[in-house]
GROMACS .gro file of C-alpha atoms in nm:
model
  405
    1MET     CA    1   3.702   1.320   3.261
    2LEU     CA    2   3.940   1.608   3.185
    3MET     CA    3   4.219   1.357   3.122
    4LEU     CA    4   4.014   1.208   2.836
    5LEU     CA    5   3.994   1.541   2.655
    6ARG     CA    6   4.344   1.479   2.519
    7CYS     CA    7   4.495   1.179   2.340
    8TYR     CA    8   4.731   0.916   2.470
    9PRO     CA    9   4.889   0.736   2.172
   10LYS     CA   10   5.041   0.482   2.410
   11VAL     CA   11   4.897   0.335   2.730
   12THR     CA   12   5.224   0.430   2.897
   13ASP     CA   13   5.158   0.796   2.802
   14PHE     CA   14   4.839   0.778   3.009
   15ILE     CA   15   5.019   0.616   3.304
   16TYR     CA   16   5.286   0.887   3.297
   17HIS     CA   17   5.024   1.164   3.285
   18PHE     CA   18   4.803   0.999   3.551
   19PHE     CA   19   5.092   1.001   3.800
   20ASN     CA   20   5.167   1.371   3.736
   21GLN     CA   21   5.463   1.299   3.508
   22SER     CA   22   5.659   1.135   3.787
   23PRO     CA   23   5.994   0.991   3.665
   24ALA     CA   24   5.910   0.669   3.852
   25ALA     CA   25   5.604   0.625   3.627
   26ASP     CA   26   5.782   0.706   3.301
   27PHE     CA   27   5.745   0.387   3.099
   28ARG     CA   28   5.683   0.566   2.770
   29PHE     CA   29   5.964   0.369   2.608
   30ILE     CA   30   5.741   0.060   2.626
   31PRO     CA   31   5.534   0.058   2.303
   32ILE     CA   32   5.192  -0.047   2.430
   33TYR     CA   33   4.984   0.148   2.179
   34SER     CA   34   4.639   0.255   2.295
   35TYR     CA   35   4.461   0.150   1.977
   36GLY     CA   36   4.608  -0.202   1.986
   37PHE     CA   37   4.541  -0.233   2.359
   38TRP     CA   38   4.171  -0.149   2.324
   39VAL     CA   39   4.131  -0.371   2.018
   40ALA     CA   40   4.279  -0.655   2.224
   41MET     CA   41   4.034  -0.576   2.503
   42GLY     CA   42   3.756  -0.591   2.244
   43PHE     CA   43   3.866  -0.936   2.127
   44PHE     CA   44   3.880  -1.053   2.490
   45ALA     CA   45   3.528  -0.922   2.561
   46ALA     CA   46   3.389  -1.078   2.242
   47ALA     CA   47   3.547  -1.415   2.323
   48THR     CA   48   3.413  -1.405   2.680
   49MET     CA   49   3.056  -1.326   2.568
   50ALA     CA   50   3.070  -1.589   2.292
   51VAL     CA   51   3.185  -1.861   2.534
   52ILE     CA   52   2.908  -1.775   2.782
   53GLU     CA   53   2.637  -1.794   2.516
   54MET     CA   54   2.782  -2.100   2.344
   55ARG     CA   55   2.792  -2.295   2.668
   56ARG     CA   56   2.430  -2.203   2.741
   57ARG     CA   57   2.323  -2.334   2.401
   58GLU     CA   58   2.544  -2.641   2.443
   59GLN     CA   59   2.368  -2.726   2.770
   60LEU     CA   60   2.034  -2.699   2.587
   61GLY     CA   61   2.161  -2.938   2.320
   62LEU     CA   62   2.138  -2.673   2.047
   63LEU     CA   63   2.509  -2.662   1.976
   64ALA     CA   64   2.631  -3.019   1.958
   65GLY     CA   65   2.991  -3.125   2.008
   66GLN     CA   66   3.209  -3.336   1.783
   67GLU     CA   67   3.387  -3.652   1.895
   68GLN     CA   68   3.760  -3.673   1.841
   69GLU     CA   69   4.013  -3.941   1.926
   70VAL     CA   70   4.324  -3.819   2.108
   71THR     CA   71   4.629  -3.969   2.276
   72VAL     CA   72   4.670  -3.897   2.648
   73GLY     CA   73   4.947  -3.970   2.894
   74GLU     CA   74   5.243  -3.920   2.661
   75ALA     CA   75   5.585  -3.845   2.810
   76PRO     CA   76   5.729  -3.493   2.774
   77SER     CA   77   5.892  -3.444   2.435
   78PRO     CA   78   6.249  -3.302   2.438
   79THR     CA   79   6.175  -3.125   2.109
   80GLU     CA   80   5.860  -2.961   2.247
   81THR     CA   81   6.045  -2.852   2.562
   82LEU     CA   82   6.325  -2.704   2.351
   83VAL     CA   83   6.075  -2.511   2.139
   84TYR     CA   84   5.914  -2.371   2.455
   85PHE     CA   85   6.257  -2.264   2.580
   86LEU     CA   86   6.362  -2.094   2.256
   87PHE     CA   87   6.033  -1.909   2.210
   88SER     CA   88   6.026  -1.795   2.575
   89PHE     CA   89   6.393  -1.696   2.557
   90VAL     CA   90   6.325  -1.454   2.271
   91VAL     CA   91   6.010  -1.310   2.434
   92PHE     CA   92   6.168  -1.252   2.776
   93ALA     CA   93   6.496  -1.125   2.629
   94LYS     CA   94   6.314  -0.861   2.426
   95LEU     CA   95   6.065  -0.765   2.697
   96LEU     CA   96   6.320  -0.727   2.977
   97GLY     CA   97   6.564  -0.570   2.733
   98LEU     CA   98   6.325  -0.276   2.700
   99PHE     CA   99   6.436  -0.166   3.046
  100ALA     CA  100   6.804  -0.224   2.970
  101TYR     CA  101   6.783  -0.010   2.656
  102LYS     CA  102   6.542   0.247   2.799
  103GLN     CA  103   6.767   0.546   2.728
  104GLU     CA  104   6.824   0.447   2.365
  105LEU     CA  105   6.452   0.396   2.312
  106MET     CA  106   6.374   0.732   2.472
  107SER     CA  107   6.643   0.897   2.259
  108GLY     CA  108   6.513   0.785   1.921
  109LEU     CA  109   6.575   0.411   1.875
  110SER     CA  110   6.256   0.285   1.711
  111ILE     CA  111   6.085  -0.023   1.849
  112ALA     CA  112   6.101  -0.181   1.501
  113ASP     CA  113   6.480  -0.142   1.490
  114TYR     CA  114   6.508  -0.272   1.846
  115LEU     CA  115   6.304  -0.584   1.771
  116GLN     CA  116   6.502  -0.656   1.454
  117SER     CA  117   6.837  -0.615   1.630
  118ALA     CA  118   7.027  -0.853   1.858
  119LYS     CA  119   6.964  -0.620   2.151
  120GLY     CA  120   6.792  -0.770   2.454
  121SER     CA  121   6.847  -0.908   2.804
  122LEU     CA  122   7.052  -1.229   2.783
  123ILE     CA  123   7.006  -1.314   3.151
  124GLY     CA  124   6.635  -1.235   3.138
  125GLY     CA  125   6.594  -1.452   2.829
  126LEU     CA  126   6.777  -1.747   2.985
  127LEU     CA  127   6.585  -1.728   3.312
  128GLY     CA  128   6.248  -1.677   3.143
  129GLY     CA  129   6.310  -1.950   2.887
  130ALA     CA  130   6.423  -2.196   3.154
  131ALA     CA  131   6.121  -2.119   3.375
  132MET     CA  132   5.869  -2.167   3.093
  133ALA     CA  133   6.041  -2.483   2.965
  134TYR     CA  134   6.041  -2.630   3.317
  135TYR     CA  135   5.674  -2.541   3.364
  136GLN     CA  136   5.578  -2.710   3.034
  137TYR     CA  137   5.788  -3.019   3.117
  138ASN     CA  138   5.646  -3.045   3.470
  139GLU     CA  139   5.282  -3.014   3.354
  140LYS     CA  140   5.335  -3.280   3.089
  141LYS     CA  141   5.506  -3.507   3.344
  142LYS     CA  142   5.206  -3.484   3.581
  143GLN     CA  143   4.976  -3.615   3.306
  144GLN     CA  144   5.208  -3.895   3.194
  145LEU     CA  145   5.070  -4.250   3.217
  146PRO     CA  146   5.265  -4.577   3.235
  147LYS     CA  147   5.132  -4.643   2.887
  148PRO     CA  148   4.977  -4.372   2.664
  149GLU     CA  149   4.610  -4.432   2.582
  150ARG     CA  150   4.380  -4.343   2.296
  151LYS     CA  151   4.044  -4.207   2.406
  152LYS     CA  152   3.747  -4.026   2.258
  153ILE     CA  153   3.659  -3.678   2.375
  154THR     CA  154   3.383  -3.438   2.271
  155ILE     CA  155   3.493  -3.099   2.140
  156TYR     CA  156   3.225  -2.832   2.180
  157PRO     CA  157   3.210  -2.497   1.998
  158SER     CA  158   3.313  -2.313   2.316
  159ASP     CA  159   3.632  -2.521   2.328
  160GLY     CA  160   3.741  -2.371   1.997
  161ILE     CA  161   3.722  -2.006   2.103
  162GLY     CA  162   4.095  -1.968   2.046
  163ASP     CA  163   4.051  -2.072   1.682
  164LEU     CA  164   3.773  -1.814   1.645
  165VAL     CA  165   3.988  -1.536   1.788
  166ILE     CA  166   4.263  -1.618   1.538
  167ILE     CA  167   4.009  -1.626   1.251
  168ALA     CA  168   3.868  -1.292   1.363
  169MET     CA  169   4.213  -1.136   1.393
  170VAL     CA  170   4.351  -1.261   1.060
  171LEU     CA  171   4.043  -1.242   0.837
  172GLY     CA  172   3.887  -0.951   1.024
  173VAL     CA  173   4.190  -0.723   0.997
  174SER     CA  174   4.271  -0.837   0.641
  175GLY     CA  175   3.912  -0.788   0.528
  176ALA     CA  176   3.887  -0.450   0.699
  177ALA     CA  177   4.207  -0.334   0.527
  178PHE     CA  178   4.097  -0.470   0.187
  179PHE     CA  179   3.759  -0.296   0.196
  180ASN     CA  180   3.931   0.024   0.305
  181TYR     CA  181   4.168  -0.013   0.007
  182LEU     CA  182   3.872  -0.040  -0.230
  183GLU     CA  183   3.735   0.288  -0.096
  184ASN     CA  184   4.058   0.477  -0.039
  185PRO     CA  185   4.361   0.322  -0.220
  186GLY     CA  186   4.569   0.628  -0.133
  187ASP     CA  187   4.612   0.493   0.221
  188TYR     CA  188   4.838   0.223   0.076
  189ALA     CA  189   5.051   0.431  -0.160
  190HIS     CA  190   5.360   0.366   0.054
  191PHE     CA  191   5.267   0.019   0.175
  192TRP     CA  192   5.611  -0.137   0.137
  193ASP     CA  193   5.777   0.147   0.326
  194ASP     CA  194   5.565   0.073   0.633
  195PRO     CA  195   5.354  -0.245   0.589
  196ILE     CA  196   5.223  -0.258   0.946
  197GLY     CA  197   5.139   0.111   0.963
  198SER     CA  198   4.968   0.099   0.622
  199LEU     CA  199   4.770  -0.210   0.717
  200PHE     CA  200   4.622  -0.030   1.018
  201SER     CA  201   4.596   0.315   0.858
  202GLY     CA  202   4.227   0.264   0.792
  203LEU     CA  203   3.999  -0.026   0.871
  204SER     CA  204   3.647  -0.091   0.744
  205VAL     CA  205   3.415  -0.234   1.009
  206PHE     CA  206   3.199  -0.402   0.746
  207GLY     CA  207   3.503  -0.545   0.569
  208GLY     CA  208   3.610  -0.709   0.893
  209LEU     CA  209   3.256  -0.831   0.963
  210ILE     CA  210   3.205  -0.983   0.617
  211CYS     CA  211   3.542  -1.159   0.595
  212ALA     CA  212   3.547  -1.278   0.955
  213GLY     CA  213   3.185  -1.391   0.917
  214ALA     CA  214   3.275  -1.595   0.610
  215GLY     CA  215   3.558  -1.755   0.808
  216PHE     CA  216   3.323  -1.832   1.099
  217ALA     CA  217   3.067  -1.988   0.863
  218PHE     CA  218   3.330  -2.212   0.704
  219TYR     CA  219   3.465  -2.309   1.047
  220ALA     CA  220   3.117  -2.399   1.179
  221TRP     CA  221   3.040  -2.596   0.861
  222ARG     CA  222   3.366  -2.794   0.886
  223LYS     CA  223   3.303  -2.867   1.253
  224LYS     CA  224   2.936  -2.955   1.181
  225PHE     CA  225   2.804  -2.699   1.429
  226SER     CA  226   2.461  -2.541   1.384
  227ILE     CA  227   2.546  -2.225   1.188
  228PRO     CA  228   2.234  -2.024   1.296
  229HIS     CA  229   2.291  -2.097   1.667
  230PHE     CA  230   2.664  -2.040   1.622
  231PHE     CA  231   2.613  -1.693   1.471
  232ASP     CA  232   2.353  -1.607   1.735
  233ALA     CA  233   2.615  -1.684   1.999
  234VAL     CA  234   2.892  -1.466   1.852
  235ALA     CA  235   2.685  -1.166   1.733
  236PRO     CA  236   2.648  -0.982   2.069
  237GLY     CA  237   3.020  -1.012   2.140
  238PHE     CA  238   3.115  -0.879   1.797
  239ILE     CA  239   2.922  -0.555   1.838
  240LEU     CA  240   3.059  -0.512   2.190
  241ALA     CA  241   3.414  -0.562   2.059
  242ASN     CA  242   3.354  -0.300   1.791
  243GLY     CA  243   3.244  -0.050   2.054
  244ILE     CA  244   3.542  -0.119   2.279
  245GLY     CA  245   3.778  -0.087   1.984
  246ARG     CA  246   3.639   0.262   1.919
  247ILE     CA  247   3.769   0.368   2.260
  248GLY     CA  248   4.114   0.298   2.117
  249CYS     CA  249   4.037   0.519   1.818
  250HIS     CA  250   3.934   0.802   2.049
  251VAL     CA  251   4.216   0.771   2.301
  252SER     CA  252   4.491   0.741   2.039
  253GLY     CA  253   4.346   1.009   1.810
  254ASP     CA  254   4.384   0.801   1.494
  255GLY     CA  255   4.173   1.035   1.277
  256ASP     CA  256   3.841   0.857   1.327
  257TRP     CA  257   3.676   1.168   1.464
  258GLY     CA  258   3.378   1.355   1.323
  259LEU     CA  259   3.310   1.684   1.152
  260PRO     CA  260   3.397   2.010   1.330
  261ASN     CA  261   3.130   2.105   1.585
  262PRO     CA  262   3.042   2.472   1.521
  263TYR     CA  263   2.785   2.504   1.800
  264THR     CA  264   2.818   2.643   2.153
  265LYS     CA  265   2.802   2.373   2.418
  266PRO     CA  266   2.509   2.388   2.662
  267ASP     CA  267   2.620   2.409   3.025
  268TRP     CA  268   2.452   2.078   3.112
  269PHE     CA  269   2.618   1.876   2.835
  270PRO     CA  270   2.954   1.705   2.909
  271GLN     CA  271   3.244   1.843   2.707
  272ILE     CA  272   3.383   1.495   2.644
  273LEU     CA  273   3.075   1.413   2.433
  274TRP     CA  274   3.043   1.756   2.269
  275SER     CA  275   3.370   1.827   2.091
  276ASN     CA  276   3.742   1.760   2.115
  277HIS     CA  277   4.058   1.919   1.973
  278TYR     CA  278   4.231   1.579   2.000
  279GLU     CA  279   4.550   1.719   2.145
  280HIS     CA  280   4.850   1.485   2.108
  281ASN     CA  281   4.673   1.286   1.834
  282ILE     CA  282   4.891   1.007   1.700
  283ILE     CA  283   4.865   1.111   1.334
  284ASP     CA  284   4.984   1.468   1.410
  285MET     CA  285   4.689   1.626   1.230
  286ASP     CA  286   4.717   2.002   1.173
  287PRO     CA  287   5.095   2.019   1.231
  288GLN     CA  288   5.085   2.399   1.227
  289ASN     CA  289   4.912   2.386   1.566
  290VAL     CA  290   5.179   2.316   1.827
  291ILE     CA  291   5.089   2.274   2.194
  292PRO     CA  292   5.289   2.536   2.393
  293GLY     CA  293   5.562   2.383   2.608
  294CYS     CA  294   5.495   2.029   2.483
  295THR     CA  295   5.792   1.793   2.513
  296GLU     CA  296   5.607   1.475   2.421
  297GLU     CA  297   5.625   1.278   2.098
  298HIS     CA  298   5.299   1.413   1.947
  299CYS     CA  299   5.241   1.784   2.011
  300HIS     CA  300   4.965   1.888   1.772
  301PHE     CA  301   4.590   1.952   1.795
  302LEU     CA  302   4.297   2.009   1.560
  303THR     CA  303   4.225   2.365   1.455
  304TYR     CA  304   3.850   2.309   1.490
  305ALA     CA  305   3.712   2.092   1.770
  306ALA     CA  306   3.544   1.786   1.620
  307TYR     CA  307   3.254   1.566   1.723
  308PRO     CA  308   3.399   1.270   1.921
  309THR     CA  309   3.228   1.010   1.699
  310PRO     CA  310   3.431   0.715   1.838
  311LEU     CA  311   3.262   0.773   2.174
  312TYR     CA  312   2.923   0.792   2.003
  313GLU     CA  313   2.997   0.457   1.840
  314PHE     CA  314   3.101   0.310   2.173
  315LEU     CA  315   2.769   0.414   2.329
  316MET     CA  316   2.567   0.294   2.029
  317CYS     CA  317   2.745  -0.041   2.006
  318THR     CA  318   2.713  -0.099   2.380
  319THR     CA  319   2.340  -0.028   2.358
  320ILE     CA  320   2.302  -0.277   2.071
  321PHE     CA  321   2.497  -0.534   2.272
  322LEU     CA  322   2.263  -0.490   2.571
  323ILE     CA  323   1.957  -0.529   2.345
  324LEU     CA  324   2.089  -0.849   2.186
  325TRP     CA  325   2.200  -0.986   2.523
  326ALA     CA  326   1.855  -0.919   2.669
  327LEU     CA  327   1.683  -1.093   2.374
  328ARG     CA  328   1.906  -1.398   2.346
  329LYS     CA  329   1.715  -1.624   2.588
  330LYS     CA  330   1.372  -1.523   2.462
  331MET     CA  331   1.482  -1.593   2.104
  332THR     CA  332   1.676  -1.913   2.172
  333TYR     CA  333   1.436  -2.132   1.974
  334LYS     CA  334   1.430  -1.898   1.676
  335PRO     CA  335   1.784  -1.984   1.557
  336GLY     CA  336   1.948  -1.712   1.355
  337ILE     CA  337   1.715  -1.432   1.461
  338ILE     CA  338   1.961  -1.270   1.704
  339PHE     CA  339   2.206  -1.242   1.416
  340THR     CA  340   1.947  -1.097   1.177
  341ILE     CA  341   1.844  -0.838   1.440
  342PHE     CA  342   2.213  -0.764   1.479
  343MET     CA  343   2.232  -0.699   1.101
  344ILE     CA  344   1.942  -0.453   1.124
  345LEU     CA  345   2.085  -0.264   1.420
  346ILE     CA  346   2.443  -0.245   1.295
  347GLY     CA  347   2.311  -0.121   0.960
  348ILE     CA  348   2.125   0.161   1.136
  349GLN     CA  349   2.418   0.237   1.365
  350ARG     CA  350   2.677   0.254   1.091
  351PHE     CA  351   2.463   0.461   0.854
  352ALA     CA  352   2.383   0.707   1.133
  353ILE     CA  353   2.742   0.757   1.245
  354GLU     CA  354   2.858   0.819   0.888
  355GLN     CA  355   2.649   1.136   0.883
  356TRP     CA  356   2.873   1.282   1.154
  357ARG     CA  357   3.205   1.190   0.998
  358ASP     CA  358   3.409   1.378   0.737
  359LEU     CA  359   3.494   1.125   0.469
  360SER     CA  360   3.501   1.370   0.180
  361GLY     CA  361   3.810   1.203   0.032
  362ARG     CA  362   3.640   0.866  -0.004
  363ASP     CA  363   3.518   0.726  -0.335
  364LEU     CA  364   3.142   0.743  -0.387
  365TYR     CA  365   2.905   0.487  -0.539
  366HIS     CA  366   2.635   0.638  -0.758
  367ILE     CA  367   2.318   0.426  -0.735
  368GLY     CA  368   1.966   0.539  -0.825
  369GLY     CA  369   2.062   0.904  -0.824
  370LEU     CA  370   2.227   0.876  -0.481
  371ALA     CA  371   2.596   0.925  -0.407
  372LEU     CA  372   2.682   0.684  -0.127
  373ARG     CA  373   2.997   0.599   0.058
  374GLN     CA  374   3.093   0.234   0.076
  375SER     CA  375   2.991   0.209   0.442
  376GLU     CA  376   2.654   0.375   0.373
  377LEU     CA  377   2.584   0.138   0.085
  378ILE     CA  378   2.673  -0.170   0.289
  379SER     CA  379   2.467  -0.034   0.581
  380ILE     CA  380   2.157  -0.015   0.359
  381VAL     CA  381   2.217  -0.365   0.220
  382MET     CA  382   2.278  -0.503   0.571
  383PHE     CA  383   1.961  -0.338   0.701
  384LEU     CA  384   1.741  -0.469   0.417
  385LEU     CA  385   1.886  -0.821   0.436
  386GLY     CA  386   1.835  -0.816   0.813
  387ILE     CA  387   1.470  -0.714   0.776
  388ALA     CA  388   1.404  -0.982   0.513
  389ALA     CA  389   1.586  -1.254   0.708
  390THR     CA  390   1.407  -1.164   1.033
  391MET     CA  391   1.064  -1.180   0.867
  392TYR     CA  392   1.149  -1.515   0.706
  393ASN     CA  393   1.279  -1.655   1.034
  394TRP     CA  394   0.970  -1.537   1.222
  395LYS     CA  395   0.737  -1.711   0.976
  396LYS     CA  396   0.949  -2.025   0.977
  397ASN     CA  397   0.951  -2.045   1.359
  398PRO     CA  398   0.614  -1.897   1.465
  399PHE     CA  399   0.606  -2.022   1.824
  400LEU     CA  400   0.851  -1.943   2.098
  401LYS     CA  401   0.945  -2.204   2.354
  402GLN     CA  402   1.014  -2.099   2.711
  403THR     CA  403   1.381  -2.112   2.806
  404GLU     CA  404   1.544  -2.091   3.143
  405LYS     CA  405   1.562  -1.759   3.321
   0.00000   0.00000   0.00000
């Protein structure tokens, strides 16, 4: 627990600290950033939960598949094998090259400059590229038939989970950044100096939800899947992913903490949930506060210990996930109701957490005598729409059918 009272901007920072700063465990030159790692874990968890629920609804005949005609048994293509080799060559050359250029990376060579340079491991690239090309060729050769055949196969929603992950990543991140821009355009004042850093400098959960949701709806419509059942299947995973992603916010110290906590902690309450100075935070907040004897990359801490709101969000989102997961079978034959309950709960969760966070620099929306932040306004709209949609759905589907245990 004590280890989580400080920040680890990179996963390799945590590994180095966990093994008592042993030189053998010093992989800090490898840029596996904590925020990105936990976001990736969130996507993985969401995809896993979505596949489980989609397959259950597919077995019940509620999410139908779509027939497609494909060619099977084709011989390995030299062009495809070459592409596999070239792509794998670059990946392995750069990955293994990290170890070859460890000292330069530790001495100030940025990962961006390294990736854009010709630096890398030539031998590692050749061996890795050859291995992956051979694997692809061998797998294709095993499936080759004397004469290629055309056959019909059924593609189910769960088979397209990779497409959904890509939609969520592209539209989710873009939408989250766009909504953040609407509320705080100052985050993007130097966008062209650091496009990647600016893109991830602030992300709106609702922006990601709305844009990714629109992409999911269009995808389901094009594939002729049942949109209500489809959204019921992905809703629990989305809220779980959001909670897991907040762990990345907390561990990296990306500024998504709460207001200063001015109260004295009770003896029975865990410090990790009470307040945190976010030592070694990745944005170097309060640069006048330098950690004595620090030789790491980020050596600053907050003047006033803040509420660890990312952890609160993790606990709240996990609770919502468990509620939706527990209700999914009972509500199977009320299509769309899991998603509308999700809208209600995420509206409550987001509005509540905003009361703990310091967003004084954000633009306000003045409606009916109230001054609301963007997230608070969307929370209210989401909550009201969820209530209305749930009531409509309940009247439309008054009787529940028993599903399997």
